[in-house]
PDB file of C-alpha atoms in Angstrom:
ATOM      1  CA  MET J   1     -75.341-180.065-114.496  1.00  0.00           C
ATOM      2  CA  LYS J   2     -74.249-176.519-114.685  1.00  0.00           C
ATOM      3  CA  LYS J   3     -74.492-176.275-110.899  1.00  0.00           C
ATOM      4  CA  SER J   4     -72.299-179.320-110.282  1.00  0.00           C
ATOM      5  CA  PHE J   5     -69.735-178.103-112.845  1.00  0.00           C
ATOM      6  CA  PHE J   6     -69.382-174.801-110.975  1.00  0.00           C
ATOM      7  CA  LEU J   7     -69.179-176.682-107.679  1.00  0.00           C
ATOM      8  CA  TYR J   8     -66.381-178.951-109.006  1.00  0.00           C
ATOM      9  CA  ALA J   9     -64.596-175.958-110.568  1.00  0.00           C
ATOM     10  CA  PHE J  10     -64.838-174.033-107.284  1.00  0.00           C
ATOM     11  CA  ILE J  11     -63.482-176.998-105.294  1.00  0.00           C
ATOM     12  CA  LEU J  12     -60.669-177.493-107.824  1.00  0.00           C
ATOM     13  CA  VAL J  13     -59.705-173.783-107.720  1.00  0.00           C
ATOM     14  CA  ALA J  14     -59.826-173.806-103.895  1.00  0.00           C
ATOM     15  CA  LEU J  15     -57.568-176.900-103.743  1.00  0.00           C
ATOM     16  CA  MET J  16     -55.143-175.352-106.250  1.00  0.00           C
ATOM     17  CA  ASN J  17     -54.978-172.187-104.121  1.00  0.00           C
ATOM     18  CA  VAL J  18     -54.331-174.199-100.955  1.00  0.00           C
ATOM     19  CA  PHE J  19     -51.606-176.266-102.636  1.00  0.00           C
ATOM     20  CA  THR J  20     -50.053-173.155-104.227  1.00  0.00           C
ATOM     21  CA  TYR J  21     -50.073-171.336-100.881  1.00  0.00           C
ATOM     22  CA  MET J  22     -48.456-174.295 -99.111  1.00  0.00           C
ATOM     23  CA  PHE J  23     -45.855-174.732-101.844  1.00  0.00           C
ATOM     24  CA  LEU J  24     -44.870-171.064-101.873  1.00  0.00           C
ATOM     25  CA  SER J  25     -44.751-170.766 -98.080  1.00  0.00           C
ATOM     26  CA  LYS J  26     -42.541-173.874 -97.830  1.00  0.00           C
ATOM     27  CA  GLN J  27     -40.375-172.607-100.690  1.00  0.00           C
ATOM     28  CA  VAL J  28     -39.776-169.289 -98.889  1.00  0.00           C
ATOM     29  CA  GLU J  29     -38.916-171.139 -95.682  1.00  0.00           C
ATOM     30  CA  PHE J  30     -36.582-173.506 -97.580  1.00  0.00           C
ATOM     31  CA  GLU J  31     -34.806-170.632 -99.332  1.00  0.00           C
ATOM     32  CA  GLN J  32     -34.456-168.728 -96.053  1.00  0.00           C
ATOM     33  CA  ASN J  33     -32.864-171.783 -94.407  1.00  0.00           C
ATOM     34  CA  LEU J  34     -30.571-172.248 -97.399  1.00  0.00           C
ATOM     35  CA  PHE J  35     -29.615-168.568 -97.263  1.00  0.00           C
ATOM     36  CA  ASP J  36     -28.886-168.795 -93.524  1.00  0.00           C
ATOM     37  CA  LYS J  37     -26.711-171.902 -93.967  1.00  0.00           C
ATOM     38  CA  THR J  38     -24.807-170.348 -96.867  1.00  0.00           C
ATOM     39  CA  THR J  39     -24.267-167.116 -94.947  1.00  0.00           C
ATOM     40  CA  LYS J  40     -22.950-169.018 -91.924  1.00  0.00           C
ATOM     41  CA  ARG J  41     -20.613-171.086 -94.109  1.00  0.00           C
ATOM     42  CA  LEU J  42     -19.320-167.944 -95.867  1.00  0.00           C
ATOM     43  CA  LYS J  43     -18.740-166.168 -92.543  1.00  0.00           C
ATOM     44  CA  ASP J  44     -16.799-169.201 -91.275  1.00  0.00           C
ATOM     45  CA  SER J  45     -14.770-169.306 -94.494  1.00  0.00           C
ATOM     46  CA  LEU J  46     -14.058-165.586 -94.290  1.00  0.00           C
ATOM     47  CA  ALA J  47     -12.929-165.926 -90.676  1.00  0.00           C
ATOM     48  CA  SER J  48     -10.682-168.848 -91.636  1.00  0.00           C
ATOM     49  CA  VAL J  49      -9.133-166.976 -94.558  1.00  0.00           C
ATOM     50  CA  THR J  50      -8.632-163.875 -92.409  1.00  0.00           C
ATOM     51  CA  THR J  51      -6.848-165.955 -89.771  1.00  0.00           C
ATOM     52  CA  LYS J  52      -4.629-167.576 -92.396  1.00  0.00           C
ATOM     53  CA  LEU J  53      -3.825-164.188 -93.939  1.00  0.00           C
ATOM     54  CA  ASN J  54      -2.923-162.757 -90.540  1.00  0.00           C
ATOM     55  CA  ASP J  55      -0.695-165.770 -89.866  1.00  0.00           C
ATOM     56  CA  ALA J  56       0.948-165.392 -93.283  1.00  0.00           C
ATOM     57  CA  ASN J  57       1.565-161.684 -92.719  1.00  0.00           C
ATOM     58  CA  TYR J  58       2.914-162.115 -89.212  1.00  0.00           C
ATOM     59  CA  PHE J  59       6.422-161.525 -90.518  1.00  0.00           C
ATOM     60  CA  SER J  60       5.810-158.346 -92.468  1.00  0.00           C
ATOM     61  CA  LEU J  61       6.565-154.698 -91.987  1.00  0.00           C
ATOM     62  CA  GLU J  62       2.849-153.920 -92.289  1.00  0.00           C
ATOM     63  CA  LYS J  63       2.051-155.888 -89.102  1.00  0.00           C
ATOM     64  CA  ASN J  64       5.209-155.289 -87.044  1.00  0.00           C
ATOM     65  CA  GLU J  65       4.820-152.141 -84.930  1.00  0.00           C
ATOM     66  CA  ASN J  66       8.342-152.415 -83.497  1.00  0.00           C
ATOM     67  CA  ALA J  67       9.808-152.384 -87.000  1.00  0.00           C
ATOM     68  CA  GLN J  68       7.537-149.497 -87.980  1.00  0.00           C
ATOM     69  CA  ASN J  69       8.631-147.516 -84.927  1.00  0.00           C
ATOM     70  CA  TYR J  70      12.263-147.959 -85.993  1.00  0.00           C
ATOM     71  CA  PHE J  71      11.667-145.434 -88.782  1.00  0.00           C
ATOM     72  CA  GLU J  72      10.057-142.869 -86.496  1.00  0.00           C
ATOM     73  CA  SER J  73      12.208-140.509 -84.526  1.00  0.00           C
ATOM     74  CA  GLY J  74      11.841-137.278 -82.577  1.00  0.00           C
ATOM     75  CA  ASN J  75      12.961-135.307 -85.632  1.00  0.00           C
ATOM     76  CA  SER J  76       9.970-135.009 -87.971  1.00  0.00           C
ATOM     77  CA  LYS J  77      12.238-134.814 -91.042  1.00  0.00           C
ATOM     78  CA  LYS J  78      13.528-138.341 -90.360  1.00  0.00           C
ATOM     79  CA  VAL J  79      10.124-140.036 -90.185  1.00  0.00           C
ATOM     80  CA  ILE J  80       9.646-142.582 -92.960  1.00  0.00           C
ATOM     81  CA  GLN J  81       6.175-143.948 -93.540  1.00  0.00           C
ATOM     82  CA  TYR J  82       6.345-147.696 -93.992  1.00  0.00           C
ATOM     83  CA  GLU J  83       3.409-147.578 -96.451  1.00  0.00           C
ATOM     84  CA  LYS J  84       5.644-145.615 -98.834  1.00  0.00           C
ATOM     85  CA  LEU J  85       8.858-147.392 -97.873  1.00  0.00           C
ATOM     86  CA  ILE J  86       7.739-150.902 -98.886  1.00  0.00           C
ATOM     87  CA  PRO J  87       6.963-150.044-102.552  1.00  0.00           C
ATOM     88  CA  PHE J  88      10.058-147.805-102.712  1.00  0.00           C
ATOM     89  CA  VAL J  89      12.404-150.548-101.471  1.00  0.00           C
ATOM     90  CA  THR J  90      10.721-153.128-103.722  1.00  0.00           C
ATOM     91  CA  GLU J  91      11.026-150.876-106.758  1.00  0.00           C
ATOM     92  CA  LYS J  92      14.712-150.151-106.098  1.00  0.00           C
ATOM     93  CA  LEU J  93      15.473-153.853-105.765  1.00  0.00           C
ATOM     94  CA  LEU J  94      13.538-154.781-108.910  1.00  0.00           C
ATOM     95  CA  ASP J  95      15.198-151.948-110.874  1.00  0.00           C
ATOM     96  CA  LEU J  96      18.482-153.831-110.437  1.00  0.00           C
ATOM     97  CA  ASN J  97      17.057-156.621-112.659  1.00  0.00           C
ATOM     98  CA  SER J  98      17.999-154.497-115.681  1.00  0.00           C
ATOM     99  CA  ASN J  99      21.694-155.147-115.014  1.00  0.00           C
ATOM    100  CA  PRO J 100      23.113-157.088-118.026  1.00  0.00           C
ATOM    101  CA  LYS J 101      24.597-159.750-115.707  1.00  0.00           C
ATOM    102  CA  GLY J 102      21.399-160.056-113.686  1.00  0.00           C
ATOM    103  CA  ASN J 103      20.400-158.704-110.335  1.00  0.00           C
ATOM    104  CA  PRO J 104      23.583-158.484-108.230  1.00  0.00           C
ATOM    105  CA  TYR J 105      21.645-159.206-105.026  1.00  0.00           C
ATOM    106  CA  VAL J 106      20.472-162.740-105.824  1.00  0.00           C
ATOM    107  CA  GLY J 107      23.713-164.076-104.369  1.00  0.00           C
ATOM    108  CA  GLN J 108      24.292-166.423-107.326  1.00  0.00           C
ATOM    109  CA  ASP J 109      26.482-166.178-110.393  1.00  0.00           C
ATOM    110  CA  GLN J 110      24.926-166.603-113.813  1.00  0.00           C
ATOM    111  CA  ILE J 111      24.786-170.318-114.704  1.00  0.00           C
ATOM    112  CA  GLY J 112      23.461-170.496-118.243  1.00  0.00           C
ATOM    113  CA  THR J 113      22.685-167.970-120.930  1.00  0.00           C
ATOM    114  CA  ASN J 114      19.898-166.320-118.926  1.00  0.00           C
ATOM    115  CA  LYS J 115      20.540-163.922-116.069  1.00  0.00           C
ATOM    116  CA  PHE J 116      19.056-164.267-112.593  1.00  0.00           C
ATOM    117  CA  ILE J 117      16.358-161.719-111.830  1.00  0.00           C
ATOM    118  CA  ILE J 118      14.237-161.151-108.762  1.00  0.00           C
ATOM    119  CA  ASN J 119      10.564-161.970-109.303  1.00  0.00           C
ATOM    120  CA  LYS J 120       8.871-161.418-105.956  1.00  0.00           C
ATOM    121  CA  VAL J 121       9.848-159.371-102.907  1.00  0.00           C
ATOM    122  CA  LYS J 122       8.534-159.382 -99.317  1.00  0.00           C
ATOM    123  CA  VAL J 123       9.751-156.765 -96.840  1.00  0.00           C
ATOM    124  CA  LEU J 124       9.829-158.638 -93.539  1.00  0.00           C
ATOM    125  CA  ASN J 125      10.757-155.841 -91.158  1.00  0.00           C
ATOM    126  CA  HIS J 126      12.941-152.728 -90.874  1.00  0.00           C
ATOM    127  CA  ARG J 127      16.060-154.681 -91.866  1.00  0.00           C
ATOM    128  CA  TRP J 128      15.269-157.867 -93.841  1.00  0.00           C
ATOM    129  CA  ILE J 129      13.792-158.736 -97.204  1.00  0.00           C
ATOM    130  CA  ILE J 130      13.084-162.169 -98.632  1.00  0.00           C
ATOM    131  CA  ALA J 131      12.970-162.457-102.411  1.00  0.00           C
ATOM    132  CA  ASP J 132      12.334-165.118-105.034  1.00  0.00           C
ATOM    133  CA  PHE J 133      14.583-165.187-108.109  1.00  0.00           C
ATOM    134  CA  SER J 134      15.046-167.256-111.249  1.00  0.00           C
ATOM    135  CA  ASP J 135      16.650-167.387-114.649  1.00  0.00           C
ATOM    136  CA  GLY J 136      13.760-169.294-116.201  1.00  0.00           C
ATOM    137  CA  GLU J 137      15.457-172.632-115.557  1.00  0.00           C
ATOM    138  CA  TYR J 138      16.753-172.417-111.994  1.00  0.00           C
ATOM    139  CA  TRP J 139      14.878-170.961-109.030  1.00  0.00           C
ATOM    140  CA  GLY J 140      16.016-169.718-105.667  1.00  0.00           C
ATOM    141  CA  GLU J 141      15.415-167.456-102.726  1.00  0.00           C
ATOM    142  CA  VAL J 142      17.577-164.843-101.098  1.00  0.00           C
ATOM    143  CA  LEU J 143      17.511-163.191 -97.679  1.00  0.00           C
ATOM    144  CA  LEU J 144      18.710-159.590 -97.917  1.00  0.00           C
ATOM    145  CA  LYS J 145      19.518-156.856 -95.463  1.00  0.00           C
ATOM    146  CA  TYR J 146      18.531-153.369 -96.513  1.00  0.00           C
ATOM    147  CA  PHE J 147      19.507-150.024 -95.124  1.00  0.00           C
ATOM    148  CA  VAL J 148      17.842-146.642 -95.534  1.00  0.00           C
ATOM    149  CA  ASN J 149      20.645-144.095 -95.728  1.00  0.00           C
ATOM    150  CA  ASP J 150      20.454-140.498 -94.492  1.00  0.00           C
ATOM    151  CA  ASP J 151      20.166-139.265 -98.086  1.00  0.00           C
ATOM    152  CA  GLU J 152      17.093-141.534 -98.464  1.00  0.00           C
ATOM    153  CA  THR J 153      18.873-144.005-100.739  1.00  0.00           C
ATOM    154  CA  ILE J 154      18.610-147.728-100.181  1.00  0.00           C
ATOM    155  CA  THR J 155      21.542-150.116 -99.966  1.00  0.00           C
ATOM    156  CA  PHE J 156      21.249-153.884 -99.993  1.00  0.00           C
ATOM    157  CA  GLU J 157      23.417-156.678 -98.667  1.00  0.00           C
ATOM    158  CA  VAL J 158      23.044-160.403 -99.365  1.00  0.00           C
ATOM    159  CA  ASN J 159      22.641-162.289 -96.104  1.00  0.00           C
ATOM    160  CA  GLN J 160      21.989-165.765 -97.510  1.00  0.00           C
ATOM    161  CA  SER J 161      21.039-167.205-100.879  1.00  0.00           C
ATOM    162  CA  LEU J 162      19.564-170.575-101.779  1.00  0.00           C
ATOM    163  CA  LEU J 163      19.376-172.129-105.246  1.00  0.00           C
ATOM    164  CA  TYR J 164      16.986-175.064-105.642  1.00  0.00           C
ATOM    165  CA  GLN J 165      18.060-178.190-107.502  1.00  0.00           C
ATOM    166  CA  LYS J 166      16.725-178.581-110.993  1.00  0.00           C
TER     167      LYS J 166
END
């Protein structure tokens, strides 16, 4: 009896080891396949997002070498780095929001009690800016020209302004 018990126990342990080995080997293979599929999907998603971002930034000073070259000249004192110019121009435009009558470069007169201020700015190239503005009730967009003067000040000029219907 003792002999048959050990024989059954040995067979049971051997079967459990075989089943455990098969389960774990299949689990590793399954997880590797899952990992490979997920990695491929993430790479495809990353490529898609990168393409969309490049398309969205097509009209930007960061991607436009011709516009960047506009600020470079033979005189090294006149070179303006676009990486520093974009935040500088944006800051100067947003500083005008503190005007009591609103930002003068939204191209719209104050309608209600709130003033129009610029919320978001995108420097398109060496000459144009597109900006989003609102007074909390009405929203619009404005296309601006900007100029970098010799004394390194910035001047703006409204090219076109659009106010959306409420």
